[in-house]
Short mmCIF file of C-alpha atoms and ligand atoms in Angstrom, two decimals:
data_model
loop_
_atom_site.label_atom_id
_atom_site.label_comp_id
_atom_site.label_asym_id
_atom_site.label_seq_id
_atom_site.Cartn_x
_atom_site.Cartn_y
_atom_site.Cartn_z
CA MET A 1 -149.22 133.67 155.65
CA GLY A 2 -149.19 130.76 153.19
CA ALA A 3 -150.01 127.19 154.20
CA LEU A 4 -146.39 126.14 153.61
CA ALA A 5 -144.64 129.13 155.16
CA GLY A 6 -141.33 128.18 156.77
CA ARG A 7 -141.02 124.95 154.77
CA THR A 8 -138.44 124.03 152.17
CA ALA A 9 -139.38 122.07 149.06
CA LEU A 10 -137.36 120.36 146.36
CA VAL A 11 -139.07 119.66 143.03
CA THR A 12 -137.13 117.68 140.46
CA GLY A 13 -137.65 118.57 136.82
CA ALA A 14 -139.09 121.97 137.67
CA SER A 15 -137.67 123.87 134.72
CA ARG A 16 -140.67 123.00 132.57
CA GLY A 17 -144.09 121.39 132.46
CA ILE A 18 -145.74 119.79 135.48
CA GLY A 19 -142.68 120.31 137.71
CA ARG A 20 -142.70 124.03 137.02
CA GLY A 21 -146.41 124.16 137.85
CA ILE A 22 -145.77 122.35 141.14
CA ALA A 23 -142.81 124.56 142.05
CA GLU A 24 -144.77 127.73 141.36
CA ARG A 25 -147.75 126.51 143.40
CA LEU A 26 -145.63 125.44 146.41
CA GLY A 27 -143.83 128.78 146.19
CA ARG A 28 -147.16 130.65 146.21
CA ASP A 29 -148.14 128.66 149.30
CA GLY A 30 -145.06 130.01 151.07
CA ALA A 31 -142.45 127.25 150.69
CA ARG A 32 -138.90 128.11 149.68
CA VAL A 33 -138.47 126.00 146.56
CA GLY A 34 -135.43 124.21 145.16
CA VAL A 35 -136.05 124.19 141.41
CA HIS A 36 -134.15 121.26 139.96
CA TYR A 37 -133.39 121.04 136.24
CA GLY A 38 -131.41 118.79 133.92
CA ARG A 39 -130.29 120.82 130.92
CA ASN A 40 -132.44 123.94 130.81
CA GLU A 41 -130.88 126.32 133.29
CA ALA A 42 -132.52 129.37 131.71
CA ALA A 43 -135.96 127.77 132.04
CA ALA A 44 -135.26 126.87 135.69
CA LYS A 45 -134.32 130.48 136.35
CA GLU A 46 -137.64 131.51 134.80
CA THR A 47 -139.43 129.23 137.27
CA VAL A 48 -137.61 130.92 140.17
CA ALA A 49 -138.38 134.35 138.70
CA ALA A 50 -142.10 133.43 138.54
CA ILE A 51 -141.99 132.26 142.18
CA GLU A 52 -140.30 135.50 143.23
CA ALA A 53 -142.74 137.61 141.20
CA ALA A 54 -145.53 136.03 143.26
CA GLY A 55 -143.75 136.98 146.49
CA GLY A 56 -141.97 133.67 147.18
CA SER A 57 -138.38 132.50 147.06
CA GLY A 58 -136.46 129.73 145.33
CA PHE A 59 -133.11 128.56 144.03
CA THR A 60 -131.95 126.41 141.12
CA ILE A 61 -130.08 123.10 141.18
CA GLY A 62 -128.80 121.63 137.92
CA VAL A 63 -128.02 117.90 137.85
CA GLU A 64 -128.62 115.44 135.06
CA LEU A 65 -130.45 112.42 136.47
CA GLY A 66 -130.08 108.84 135.26
CA LEU A 67 -126.29 108.81 135.65
CA PRO A 68 -124.24 107.10 138.38
CA GLY A 69 -123.86 109.32 141.45
CA ASP A 70 -126.61 111.71 140.33
CA ALA A 71 -128.53 111.69 143.63
CA GLU A 72 -125.45 112.40 145.74
CA THR A 73 -124.53 115.30 143.48
CA LEU A 74 -128.06 116.66 143.69
CA TRP A 75 -127.99 116.74 147.49
CA GLN A 76 -124.50 118.25 147.56
CA GLU A 77 -125.86 121.09 145.42
CA PHE A 78 -128.98 121.35 147.59
CA ASP A 79 -126.82 121.64 150.75
CA ARG A 80 -125.42 124.93 149.43
CA TYR A 81 -128.85 126.51 149.85
CA ALA A 82 -130.71 124.74 152.65
CA ASP A 83 -130.10 122.50 155.66
CA GLY A 84 -133.12 120.25 155.26
CA VAL A 85 -136.17 119.52 153.13
CA ASP A 86 -139.82 119.28 154.18
CA ILE A 87 -141.38 118.48 150.79
CA LEU A 88 -139.66 116.35 148.17
CA VAL A 89 -141.40 115.99 144.82
CA ASN A 90 -139.88 113.38 142.50
CA ASN A 91 -141.29 114.74 139.26
CA ALA A 92 -138.47 114.59 136.68
CA GLY A 93 -139.22 111.91 134.15
CA ILE A 94 -138.93 110.96 130.52
CA GLY A 95 -141.15 109.04 128.17
CA THR A 96 -140.33 106.45 125.61
CA SER A 97 -142.37 106.21 122.47
CA SER A 98 -140.87 102.92 121.38
CA ALA A 99 -143.23 99.97 121.37
CA LEU A 100 -142.18 96.47 122.41
CA GLY A 101 -140.94 95.55 118.94
CA ARG A 102 -138.76 98.66 118.59
CA ILE A 103 -137.34 99.49 122.01
CA ASP A 104 -133.68 98.63 122.52
CA GLU A 105 -131.83 97.94 125.76
CA GLU A 106 -130.25 101.38 125.90
CA GLU A 107 -133.60 103.16 125.74
CA TYR A 108 -135.11 100.74 128.27
CA ASP A 109 -132.23 101.27 130.72
CA LYS A 110 -132.44 105.06 130.32
CA VAL A 111 -136.16 105.33 131.08
CA PHE A 112 -135.77 103.14 134.17
CA ALA A 113 -132.66 105.06 135.29
CA VAL A 114 -134.43 108.43 135.18
CA ASN A 115 -137.95 107.43 136.24
CA VAL A 116 -137.24 104.76 138.88
CA LYS A 117 -133.61 104.58 139.94
CA ALA A 118 -133.17 108.34 140.37
CA PRO A 119 -136.16 108.84 142.74
CA HIS A 120 -135.09 105.78 144.74
CA PHE A 121 -131.56 107.04 145.29
CA ILE A 122 -132.67 110.66 145.77
CA VAL A 123 -134.70 109.40 148.72
CA LYS A 124 -131.92 107.09 149.94
CA HIS A 125 -129.33 109.87 149.98
CA GLY A 126 -131.86 112.43 151.19
CA LEU A 127 -132.99 110.51 154.30
CA GLY A 128 -130.81 112.64 156.57
CA ARG A 129 -132.11 115.85 155.01
CA LEU A 130 -135.82 114.95 154.99
CA ARG A 131 -137.40 116.50 158.05
CA ASP A 132 -139.75 114.54 160.32
CA GLY A 133 -143.38 115.34 159.51
CA GLY A 134 -142.43 115.96 155.88
CA ARG A 135 -143.81 114.88 152.55
CA VAL A 136 -142.63 112.81 149.59
CA VAL A 137 -144.69 112.97 146.41
CA ASN A 138 -143.80 110.80 143.42
CA ILE A 139 -145.25 111.78 140.05
CA SER A 140 -146.61 108.60 138.52
CA SER A 141 -148.98 108.29 135.54
CA GLY A 142 -152.48 107.06 134.81
CA LEU A 143 -150.75 104.66 132.42
CA ALA A 144 -149.68 102.60 135.43
CA ARG A 145 -153.35 101.60 135.68
CA THR A 146 -154.58 101.31 132.10
CA ALA A 147 -153.52 99.46 128.96
CA ALA A 148 -154.95 102.24 126.78
CA MET A 149 -151.52 103.03 125.28
CA PRO A 150 -149.53 99.77 125.07
CA ASP A 151 -146.92 101.43 122.84
CA LEU A 152 -145.80 103.22 126.00
CA MET A 153 -145.40 99.92 127.86
CA ALA A 154 -141.85 100.43 129.15
CA TYR A 155 -142.72 103.93 130.35
CA ALA A 156 -145.85 102.63 132.08
CA MET A 157 -143.74 99.91 133.72
CA THR A 158 -141.48 102.57 135.25
CA LYS A 159 -144.49 104.25 136.82
CA GLY A 160 -145.74 100.92 138.18
CA ALA A 161 -142.36 100.43 139.83
CA LEU A 162 -142.48 103.97 141.22
CA ASP A 163 -145.89 103.23 142.73
CA VAL A 164 -144.50 100.18 144.56
CA PHE A 165 -141.71 102.42 145.85
CA THR A 166 -144.37 104.86 147.11
CA ARG A 167 -146.30 102.12 148.89
CA ASP A 168 -143.33 100.52 150.63
CA LEU A 169 -141.62 103.82 151.42
CA SER A 170 -144.74 105.01 153.23
CA LYS A 171 -144.19 102.21 155.75
CA VAL A 172 -140.49 103.01 156.09
CA LEU A 173 -140.99 106.75 156.66
CA GLY A 174 -144.34 106.59 158.47
CA PRO A 175 -142.77 106.30 161.95
CA ARG A 176 -141.14 109.68 161.30
CA GLY A 177 -144.50 111.24 160.38
CA ILE A 178 -143.47 111.57 156.74
CA THR A 179 -146.22 110.85 154.22
CA VAL A 180 -145.42 109.32 150.82
CA ASN A 181 -147.86 109.37 147.91
CA SER A 182 -148.00 108.91 144.15
CA VAL A 183 -149.90 111.47 142.10
CA ALA A 184 -150.91 110.13 138.70
CA PRO A 185 -151.62 112.69 135.96
CA GLY A 186 -153.54 111.90 132.81
CA ILE A 187 -152.67 113.72 129.60
CA ILE A 188 -151.22 117.12 130.49
CA ASP A 189 -150.23 119.76 127.95
CA THR A 190 -146.41 119.91 128.27
CA ASP A 191 -143.36 119.51 126.00
CA ASN A 192 -143.52 115.79 126.84
CA THR A 193 -146.89 115.39 125.12
CA ALA A 194 -146.37 117.95 122.34
CA GLY A 195 -145.95 115.22 119.71
CA LEU A 196 -149.15 113.49 120.76
CA LEU A 197 -151.22 116.64 121.21
CA HIS A 198 -149.95 118.88 118.45
CA GLY A 199 -147.98 116.60 116.13
CA THR A 200 -150.71 114.17 115.15
CA GLU A 201 -153.94 114.85 113.27
CA GLY A 202 -156.81 114.92 115.78
CA GLY A 203 -154.43 114.31 118.70
CA TRP A 204 -155.81 117.12 120.84
CA ALA A 205 -159.44 116.02 120.37
CA GLN A 206 -158.51 112.42 121.17
CA ALA A 207 -156.80 113.53 124.36
CA GLU A 208 -159.83 115.59 125.35
CA ALA A 209 -162.03 112.54 124.86
CA PHE A 210 -159.90 110.50 127.29
CA SER A 211 -160.97 112.69 130.20
CA ALA A 212 -164.44 112.44 131.70
CA LEU A 213 -164.22 116.21 131.96
CA GLY A 214 -163.66 116.55 128.22
CA ARG A 215 -160.48 118.59 128.27
CA VAL A 216 -156.71 118.25 128.27
CA GLY A 217 -155.08 118.80 131.66
CA ALA A 218 -152.78 121.68 132.59
CA PRO A 219 -149.77 121.54 134.96
CA ALA A 220 -151.80 123.51 137.52
CA ASP A 221 -154.38 120.68 137.66
CA VAL A 222 -151.67 118.38 139.01
CA ALA A 223 -149.93 121.05 141.10
CA ASP A 224 -153.11 121.70 143.10
CA VAL A 225 -153.29 118.01 144.07
CA VAL A 226 -149.64 118.00 145.13
CA ALA A 227 -150.22 121.20 147.14
CA PHE A 228 -153.01 119.48 149.07
CA LEU A 229 -150.81 116.47 149.90
CA ALA A 230 -147.96 118.81 150.89
CA SER A 231 -150.19 120.83 153.22
CA ASP A 232 -151.27 120.00 156.76
CA SER A 233 -154.64 118.96 155.32
CA GLY A 234 -152.91 115.99 153.64
CA ARG A 235 -151.48 114.62 156.88
CA TRP A 236 -153.61 111.44 156.97
CA VAL A 237 -153.03 110.41 153.35
CA THR A 238 -150.04 108.15 152.83
CA GLY A 239 -149.10 105.16 150.69
CA SER A 240 -151.79 106.30 148.26
CA TRP A 241 -152.10 106.44 144.52
CA VAL A 242 -153.94 109.66 143.84
CA ASP A 243 -155.79 109.73 140.53
CA ALA A 244 -155.20 113.12 138.90
CA THR A 245 -156.21 111.99 135.42
CA GLY A 246 -159.37 114.08 135.11
CA GLY A 247 -161.38 110.89 134.98
CA SER A 248 -159.38 109.24 132.21
CA LEU A 249 -159.56 105.82 133.86
CA THR A 250 -163.32 105.71 134.24
P1 NAP B 1 -141.51 117.73 130.51
O1 NAP B 1 -142.35 118.90 130.15
O2 NAP B 1 -140.78 117.00 129.45
O3 NAP B 1 -140.46 118.21 131.62
C1 NAP B 1 -139.57 117.27 132.16
C2 NAP B 1 -138.77 117.88 133.30
O4 NAP B 1 -137.94 116.86 133.84
C3 NAP B 1 -137.89 119.01 132.86
O5 NAP B 1 -137.80 119.95 133.89
C4 NAP B 1 -136.54 118.32 132.64
O6 NAP B 1 -135.43 119.15 132.90
C5 NAP B 1 -136.57 117.23 133.69
N1 NAP B 1 -135.80 116.07 133.27
C6 NAP B 1 -136.11 115.16 132.33
N2 NAP B 1 -135.11 114.27 132.20
C7 NAP B 1 -134.16 114.62 133.08
C8 NAP B 1 -132.89 114.10 133.42
N3 NAP B 1 -132.38 113.02 132.82
N4 NAP B 1 -132.17 114.73 134.38
C9 NAP B 1 -132.65 115.83 134.99
N5 NAP B 1 -133.85 116.38 134.71
C10 NAP B 1 -134.59 115.78 133.77
O7 NAP B 1 -142.35 116.62 131.29
P2 NAP B 1 -143.78 116.68 132.00
O8 NAP B 1 -144.81 116.35 131.02
O9 NAP B 1 -143.90 117.93 132.77
O10 NAP B 1 -143.67 115.43 132.98
C11 NAP B 1 -143.30 115.56 134.34
C12 NAP B 1 -143.59 114.25 135.04
O11 NAP B 1 -144.97 113.93 134.92
C13 NAP B 1 -142.83 113.05 134.47
O12 NAP B 1 -142.45 112.18 135.50
C14 NAP B 1 -143.86 112.39 133.59
O13 NAP B 1 -143.62 111.00 133.41
C15 NAP B 1 -145.13 112.63 134.39
N6 NAP B 1 -146.37 112.57 133.61
C16 NAP B 1 -146.58 113.45 132.60
C17 NAP B 1 -147.78 113.38 131.90
C18 NAP B 1 -148.12 114.33 130.77
O14 NAP B 1 -149.15 114.10 130.11
N7 NAP B 1 -147.34 115.36 130.52
C19 NAP B 1 -148.73 112.41 132.21
C20 NAP B 1 -148.47 111.53 133.26
C21 NAP B 1 -147.29 111.62 133.95
P3 NAP B 1 -134.61 119.95 131.73
O15 NAP B 1 -135.61 120.46 130.75
O16 NAP B 1 -133.92 121.04 132.48
O17 NAP B 1 -133.66 118.98 131.14
#
């Protein structure tokens, strides 16, 4: 029996990239997984199919985040499939490539709405569904702790705000035995980083050089860290910022 047998998970942004990797890993560990997506329903169904092919079970929930009322809609959809959640992973996020001199207010508001406001209100409206003894994992970024890419300043700011949310929320939910942690990936090979890794001359090699381990990360590298925090073995870790950058901050 898997380490998460009998538990229900919800992973936002699980149609692609890191979220898909997390959903598949939690599914393999025995959790029933809510696979949230924004626009790519077909990709979310592929995530569920991969979970089922490995012997697990899951369901899809499609809600665009970053819009008023998004969190309430998400939970209304979730309620059609499950009566509570043990593991909530706030993974859905967007980047912004606009540097300080180019970013406009609309882009700034959008990145904060998706990366900060949505997780905050997903937790607020999910408080009654989150089971005691559960887990909240927020997907942050190594960029919250390094100025290596100042062109991504606004994006990095959203992750800094998310980390404060993690810290304070751990105190709020601690009395219920719920742990809350940030997991901070370094450069992971996903659609999000395709421009950086594949669209620029020498981008892949540069990304490899960031990591002390000399390679670009894969979604599974992050998913394994989340799986540890979600498991019983992670019970004494809360309010933490877990470095999953492959040594990119050293
Ligand atoms: P990705 O490949 O672009 O996938 C993003 C996921 O989030 C997709 O499932 C997408 O759903 C969903 N999503 C995005 N905007 C949404 C919205 N407005 N409403 C609903 N769903 C939305 O991204 P990723 O690289 O896996 O990144 C996942 C998380 O890790 C993000 O929080 C990101 O900031 C963080 N991170 C990534 C890296 C990296 O190097 N890749 C590094 C550090 C941190 P649809 O496709 O269905 O719309």
